[in-house]
Amino acid sequence: MFETAELGREISKAEFEGLVPEIRARLLTAQRALRATSHSVILIISGVEGAGKSGVVNRLHEWLDVRGIETTAFWNESDEENERPRYWRFWRRLPPRGAIGMFFGSWYTKPIVDRAFAKKSDATFEREMQRIVSLEQMLVQDGAVVLKFWFHLPKREQARRLKEKEKRSRKNWAFIPDAADFAKRYDRFARISERAIRSTDTAAAPWHIIEASDARYRDLTAGQILADVLENLGSSDTEHAATNAARESSGDSPAPSVMATIDLDSSVDRAEYDERMPRLQAKLGGLTWKAWNEKRSTVIIFEGSDAAGKGGAIRRLIAPIDARLFRTISVAAPTADERARHYLWRFWRNLPRAGTITIYDRSWYGRVLVERVEGFATDAEWRRAYREINEFEEQLVGHGVILVKFWLHIDPDEQLRRFREREQIEWKKHKITDEDWRNREKGQAYESAIHDMIAHTSTDIAPWHLVPARDKRWARLEVVQTVVKVLKQALK
Amino acid sequence: MFETAELGREISKAEFEGLVPEIRARLLTAQRALRATSHSVILIISGVEGAGKSGVVNRLHEWLDVRGIETTAFWNESDEENERPRYWRFWRRLPPRGAIGMFFGSWYTKPIVDRAFAKKSDATFEREMQRIVSLEQMLVQDGAVVLKFWFHLPKREQARRLKEKEKRSRKNWAFIPDAADFAKRYDRFARISERAIRSTDTAAAPWHIIEASDARYRDLTAGQILADVLENLGSSDTEHAATNAARESSGDSPAPSVMATIDLDSSVDRAEYDERMPRLQAKLGGLTWKAWNEKRSTVIIFEGSDAAGKGGAIRRLIAPIDARLFRTISVAAPTADERARHYLWRFWRNLPRAGTITIYDRSWYGRVLVERVEGFATDAEWRRAYREINEFEEQLVGHGVILVKFWLHIDPDEQLRRFREREQIEWKKHKITDEDWRNREKGQAYESAIHDMIAHTSTDIAPWHLVPARDKRWARLEVVQTVVKVLKQALK
């Protein structure tokens, strides 16, 4: 999830100064239009300590017309607040229709902090997240746009900032409560925050994770998402405008996308491959019997670019596994039986029995990839699918299923080379169709879809493994090795 | 909640036989129409032990075309099922579009039973309910109608049935697992079931609580709701047909309504009143100071028929309370400030500080009463308000607020008499408006709205107190006495 906000995106001072006049003009125009509507905007500013949340708030104040914003920093509770149910402090600050309420801190803060310091149980935390989902849905149904920003910093960057701050001014630093404590607990916070985001990333009120290492990129991205949302709101005036608007925004999309982090030059020579692969496969064979004995089942899914070599990787993976222990499911267009039910039905029904393995060649992620890009799923359908898929995978993992997700990646040039090769070689001709060529033309749309998929569904409990696949040997080794590693960790 | 299913409603054999041909014809026609749609129907049959759930299933099989129904009794889990995540058994039985899946037992059974036998914690139970809300919403969004029946028996009736069954055949009885256990735990089951219903009573998949003491009434009501829903489904064909259809149905509505249980002849003579009221008021005064010392705040709401005497009752209630301790809020048409926000905002902002009391003359229930009947709220808005209100009240009670809800009731004749009287007496004239007369004409619509309100929002944590108010003295005594009783129980 957060890997999509660790890409080192930045904007130069010159570029920033060139872009600011436009974003300011857009924001002011859209804010004026907002006044005439029956919508309010609730802007939630959250994220890791040190990411510069107050910087964002100040910047947005600079860019917007302050007469239409009410900003509240939810810090220590007053006695007035303590005496009422917990949400009272938020209710009293709800912006009226036509205005923007900027919430610096929000209903997310306390549950995350309480859980991080283990003051509340896991179940209570989950219950709290569900309460938030209800609250946000209720507000959105009433016409509010709930816009949620999560500003992210990589661990090392946070540490660097805290240190520097400390150096600059021991005095100021001392006033910021618990900041050092927070830093020490980075990993725990990251895990719990991720879970909060996953549980509340709804179609009605989706999260926007924004990379905060570069302040200019951070502020501009926040401003752009806000402008997108406000503009979209003005243009439509249906009952669901708020929902649609909230769903809009391309803020967390590419340039560069998370795929840029995949090192496609990774390769391994034949000698090394020939030496390592048999050893890995032998280990894998043993581990699958171990899983059988422990009655732990495994689900492995393969997604990837066309011609990235999923089939070849799957063949190497199953080679050492006893045929009684695995099934491979090739996911193509749904059958009549499958179309007659919910899209997840076909995947539920093929879940493995205890101790066995199901390998899906393409998977439920089709909903947010091909179905999104080709328009087979409506906008509302694929957007809410992120949460549906996360909940599905939670149920798998909660039941003890070992889940491994692979994305096999090649670049467009390599793909073209392979397509041409397939056309040349007689026994590979059947593997290339007109559809493949058509898909290729939608490269940018697919790139966005993949990036968003990883942003929303690469989770602590079910991370994506991004595999560079220009070198087939490298990809196959990495696939087998990853499964070996995951099984080893999961089994006793 | 269950009080609306303890009204002794029954249908004579002759009447039943007269009605069956019509309901069968309706069901068969609607079922045929269903086949051509992209909707499936998931019919959940649940309720207390002994309510005759299998009788309902058999009856519906008799009335419907069996080729379009798939019935599953979810009883003991098979080993196949045990080896997969818990919902697998339900997913594999999902009906295809055009068909009806009858679920005898469902995703509700295990969480309720586990909680009743204290095998799972409260937080886990709540988490489970939220999971169900997600699941049902997902299915409904995909075009399914999730129709949920809860068959209810009063405690005494259940005990009688179990006893009789035992007498008739000790042998058969022995095969029904745990039935005696269930009976012993009636109260605990009722409380947990009520909570399950409250947490999952959504606009997308609302509950229908059906009185099951009379088998003919039970079966006919179930058949009628099903027919209503199926017919509604056929008539509309929008994206939200399923949702709308699921929301439809007048199944849990009047004839007689729950108001029939209110004994309007209750009265008390002046001498008794004069003796008891001062004593009760003295107690109340002391208790409110006790609440102040314990920092427990109280919210008391008054709803009732026009001219039922809310104002008079409130005056007697506040007479002994120190003015620093209470506020009364008279709820009329919302101000501009209030209209600019969510309808619950005006109630949130007036919540009492610790130790004090807020008395609302009319309340948030306006959403499901006047706003429903007068069309100020859309269908979707007032239907989802039941859950919103229940969640709001849960937060109040969860924070330690003492919540008391009164419905003051008079019959239409008495109301007419009071209206006329008000017109005659100079200083009462201002109390009667054209609007009152208009409301009166909508008596039946209000009666349904009140009945539904009580069915959905009279909960274990926040029950409605139905007060007969034809005799004003009786009503006033009962109000003060109830508050005294509730405060006494709540305070240390």
mmCIF file with all atom_site columns, N, CA, C and O in Angstrom, chain A residues 153-173:
data_model
loop_
_atom_site.group_PDB
_atom_site.id
_atom_site.type_symbol
_atom_site.label_atom_id
_atom_site.label_alt_id
_atom_site.label_comp_id
_atom_site.label_asym_id
_atom_site.label_entity_id
_atom_site.label_seq_id
_atom_site.pdbx_PDB_ins_code
_atom_site.Cartn_x
_atom_site.Cartn_y
_atom_site.Cartn_z
_atom_site.occupancy
_atom_site.B_iso_or_equiv
_atom_site.pdbx_formal_charge
_atom_site.auth_seq_id
_atom_site.auth_comp_id
_atom_site.auth_asym_id
_atom_site.auth_atom_id
_atom_site.pdbx_PDB_model_num
ATOM 1  N N  . LEU A 1 153 ? 5.586  9.073  4.687  1.00 0.00 ? 153 LEU A N  1
ATOM 2  C CA . LEU A 1 153 ? 7.048  9.202  4.608  1.00 0.00 ? 153 LEU A CA 1
ATOM 3  C C  . LEU A 1 153 ? 7.664  7.824  4.786  1.00 0.00 ? 153 LEU A C  1
ATOM 4  O O  . LEU A 1 153 ? 7.221  7.060  5.639  1.00 0.00 ? 153 LEU A O  1
ATOM 5  N N  . PRO A 1 154 ? 8.714  7.514  4.043  1.00 0.00 ? 154 PRO A N  1
ATOM 6  C CA . PRO A 1 154 ? 9.433  6.262  4.312  1.00 0.00 ? 154 PRO A CA 1
ATOM 7  C C  . PRO A 1 154 ? 10.100 6.351  5.683  1.00 0.00 ? 154 PRO A C  1
ATOM 8  O O  . PRO A 1 154 ? 10.379 7.451  6.172  1.00 0.00 ? 154 PRO A O  1
ATOM 9  N N  . LYS A 1 155 ? 10.368 5.186  6.242  1.00 0.00 ? 155 LYS A N  1
ATOM 10 C CA . LYS A 1 155 ? 10.909 5.116  7.586  1.00 0.00 ? 155 LYS A CA 1
ATOM 11 C C  . LYS A 1 155 ? 12.192 5.945  7.754  1.00 0.00 ? 155 LYS A C  1
ATOM 12 O O  . LYS A 1 155 ? 12.330 6.736  8.678  1.00 0.00 ? 155 LYS A O  1
ATOM 13 N N  . ARG A 1 156 ? 13.107 5.759  6.791  1.00 0.00 ? 156 ARG A N  1
ATOM 14 C CA . ARG A 1 156 ? 14.402 6.416  6.923  1.00 0.00 ? 156 ARG A CA 1
ATOM 15 C C  . ARG A 1 156 ? 14.240 7.938  6.872  1.00 0.00 ? 156 ARG A C  1
ATOM 16 O O  . ARG A 1 156 ? 14.880 8.678  7.605  1.00 0.00 ? 156 ARG A O  1
ATOM 17 N N  . GLU A 1 157 ? 13.341 8.386  5.990  1.00 0.00 ? 157 GLU A N  1
ATOM 18 C CA . GLU A 1 157 ? 13.106 9.821  5.836  1.00 0.00 ? 157 GLU A CA 1
ATOM 19 C C  . GLU A 1 157 ? 12.523 10.417 7.121  1.00 0.00 ? 157 GLU A C  1
ATOM 20 O O  . GLU A 1 157 ? 12.904 11.497 7.555  1.00 0.00 ? 157 GLU A O  1
ATOM 21 N N  . GLN A 1 158 ? 11.602 9.657  7.733  1.00 0.00 ? 158 GLN A N  1
ATOM 22 C CA . GLN A 1 158 ? 11.041 10.169 8.989  1.00 0.00 ? 158 GLN A CA 1
ATOM 23 C C  . GLN A 1 158 ? 12.141 10.331 10.042 1.00 0.00 ? 158 GLN A C  1
ATOM 24 O O  . GLN A 1 158 ? 12.234 11.360 10.705 1.00 0.00 ? 158 GLN A O  1
ATOM 25 N N  . ALA A 1 159 ? 12.967 9.293  10.155 1.00 0.00 ? 159 ALA A N  1
ATOM 26 C CA . ALA A 1 159 ? 14.035 9.322  11.148 1.00 0.00 ? 159 ALA A CA 1
ATOM 27 C C  . ALA A 1 159 ? 14.957 10.514 10.903 1.00 0.00 ? 159 ALA A C  1
ATOM 28 O O  . ALA A 1 159 ? 15.327 11.245 11.828 1.00 0.00 ? 159 ALA A O  1
ATOM 29 N N  . ARG A 1 160 ? 15.308 10.721 9.620  1.00 0.00 ? 160 ARG A N  1
ATOM 30 C CA . ARG A 1 160 ? 16.202 11.815 9.263  1.00 0.00 ? 160 ARG A CA 1
ATOM 31 C C  . ARG A 1 160 ? 15.601 13.162 9.693  1.00 0.00 ? 160 ARG A C  1
ATOM 32 O O  . ARG A 1 160 ? 16.260 13.999 10.296 1.00 0.00 ? 160 ARG A O  1
ATOM 33 N N  . ARG A 1 161 ? 14.306 13.318 9.416  1.00 0.00 ? 161 ARG A N  1
ATOM 34 C CA . ARG A 1 161 ? 13.661 14.591 9.742  1.00 0.00 ? 161 ARG A CA 1
ATOM 35 C C  . ARG A 1 161 ? 13.623 14.844 11.245 1.00 0.00 ? 161 ARG A C  1
ATOM 36 O O  . ARG A 1 161 ? 13.818 15.956 11.709 1.00 0.00 ? 161 ARG A O  1
ATOM 37 N N  . LEU A 1 162 ? 13.293 13.796 11.957 1.00 0.00 ? 162 LEU A N  1
ATOM 38 C CA . LEU A 1 162 ? 13.180 13.984 13.404 1.00 0.00 ? 162 LEU A CA 1
ATOM 39 C C  . LEU A 1 162 ? 14.520 14.389 13.989 1.00 0.00 ? 162 LEU A C  1
ATOM 40 O O  . LEU A 1 162 ? 14.619 15.269 14.839 1.00 0.00 ? 162 LEU A O  1
ATOM 41 N N  . LYS A 1 163 ? 15.570 13.747 13.491 1.00 0.00 ? 163 LYS A N  1
ATOM 42 C CA . LYS A 1 163 ? 16.915 14.039 13.966 1.00 0.00 ? 163 LYS A CA 1
ATOM 43 C C  . LYS A 1 163 ? 17.270 15.486 13.679 1.00 0.00 ? 163 LYS A C  1
ATOM 44 O O  . LYS A 1 163 ? 17.762 16.217 14.542 1.00 0.00 ? 163 LYS A O  1
ATOM 45 N N  . GLU A 1 164 ? 17.026 15.889 12.445 1.00 0.00 ? 164 GLU A N  1
ATOM 46 C CA . GLU A 1 164 ? 17.369 17.236 12.014 1.00 0.00 ? 164 GLU A CA 1
ATOM 47 C C  . GLU A 1 164 ? 16.632 18.275 12.838 1.00 0.00 ? 164 GLU A C  1
ATOM 48 O O  . GLU A 1 164 ? 17.216 19.251 13.302 1.00 0.00 ? 164 GLU A O  1
ATOM 49 N N  . LYS A 1 165 ? 15.371 18.037 13.015 1.00 0.00 ? 165 LYS A N  1
ATOM 50 C CA . LYS A 1 165 ? 14.561 18.952 13.804 1.00 0.00 ? 165 LYS A CA 1
ATOM 51 C C  . LYS A 1 165 ? 15.146 19.108 15.196 1.00 0.00 ? 165 LYS A C  1
ATOM 52 O O  . LYS A 1 165 ? 15.245 20.199 15.740 1.00 0.00 ? 165 LYS A O  1
ATOM 53 N N  . GLU A 1 166 ? 15.509 17.981 15.726 1.00 0.00 ? 166 GLU A N  1
ATOM 54 C CA . GLU A 1 166 ? 16.041 17.973 17.080 1.00 0.00 ? 166 GLU A CA 1
ATOM 55 C C  . GLU A 1 166 ? 17.300 18.823 17.153 1.00 0.00 ? 166 GLU A C  1
ATOM 56 O O  . GLU A 1 166 ? 17.493 19.605 18.069 1.00 0.00 ? 166 GLU A O  1
ATOM 57 N N  . LYS A 1 167 ? 18.137 18.657 16.132 1.00 0.00 ? 167 LYS A N  1
ATOM 58 C CA . LYS A 1 167 ? 19.378 19.405 16.080 1.00 0.00 ? 167 LYS A CA 1
ATOM 59 C C  . LYS A 1 167 ? 19.084 20.902 16.025 1.00 0.00 ? 167 LYS A C  1
ATOM 60 O O  . LYS A 1 167 ? 19.642 21.689 16.755 1.00 0.00 ? 167 LYS A O  1
ATOM 61 N N  . ARG A 1 168 ? 18.157 21.232 15.102 1.00 0.00 ? 168 ARG A N  1
ATOM 62 C CA . ARG A 1 168 ? 17.868 22.654 14.859 1.00 0.00 ? 168 ARG A CA 1
ATOM 63 C C  . ARG A 1 168 ? 17.374 23.366 16.101 1.00 0.00 ? 168 ARG A C  1
ATOM 64 O O  . ARG A 1 168 ? 17.716 24.491 16.376 1.00 0.00 ? 168 ARG A O  1
ATOM 65 N N  . SER A 1 169 ? 16.537 22.706 16.819 1.00 0.00 ? 169 SER A N  1
ATOM 66 C CA . SER A 1 169 ? 15.967 23.387 17.970 1.00 0.00 ? 169 SER A CA 1
ATOM 67 C C  . SER A 1 169 ? 15.449 22.408 19.001 1.00 0.00 ? 169 SER A C  1
ATOM 68 O O  . SER A 1 169 ? 14.333 21.921 18.916 1.00 0.00 ? 169 SER A O  1
ATOM 69 N N  . ARG A 1 170 ? 16.270 22.162 19.952 1.00 0.00 ? 170 ARG A N  1
ATOM 70 C CA . ARG A 1 170 ? 15.857 21.268 21.024 1.00 0.00 ? 170 ARG A CA 1
ATOM 71 C C  . ARG A 1 170 ? 14.620 21.785 21.729 1.00 0.00 ? 170 ARG A C  1
ATOM 72 O O  . ARG A 1 170 ? 13.823 21.034 22.273 1.00 0.00 ? 170 ARG A O  1
ATOM 73 N N  . LYS A 1 171 ? 14.513 23.082 21.722 1.00 0.00 ? 171 LYS A N  1
ATOM 74 C CA . LYS A 1 171 ? 13.465 23.703 22.499 1.00 0.00 ? 171 LYS A CA 1
ATOM 75 C C  . LYS A 1 171 ? 12.087 23.473 21.877 1.00 0.00 ? 171 LYS A C  1
ATOM 76 O O  . LYS A 1 171 ? 11.178 22.959 22.513 1.00 0.00 ? 171 LYS A O  1
ATOM 77 N N  . ASN A 1 172 ? 11.980 23.855 20.611 1.00 0.00 ? 172 ASN A N  1
ATOM 78 C CA . ASN A 1 172 ? 10.714 23.653 19.909 1.00 0.00 ? 172 ASN A CA 1
ATOM 79 C C  . ASN A 1 172 ? 10.291 22.196 19.960 1.00 0.00 ? 172 ASN A C  1
ATOM 80 O O  . ASN A 1 172 ? 9.146  21.874 20.146 1.00 0.00 ? 172 ASN A O  1
ATOM 81 N N  . TRP A 1 173 ? 11.279 21.401 19.700 1.00 0.00 ? 173 TRP A N  1
ATOM 82 C CA . TRP A 1 173 ? 11.032 19.979 19.600 1.00 0.00 ? 173 TRP A CA 1
ATOM 83 C C  . TRP A 1 173 ? 10.330 19.430 20.853 1.00 0.00 ? 173 TRP A C  1
ATOM 84 O O  . TRP A 1 173 ? 9.437  18.610 20.795 1.00 0.00 ? 173 TRP A O  1
#
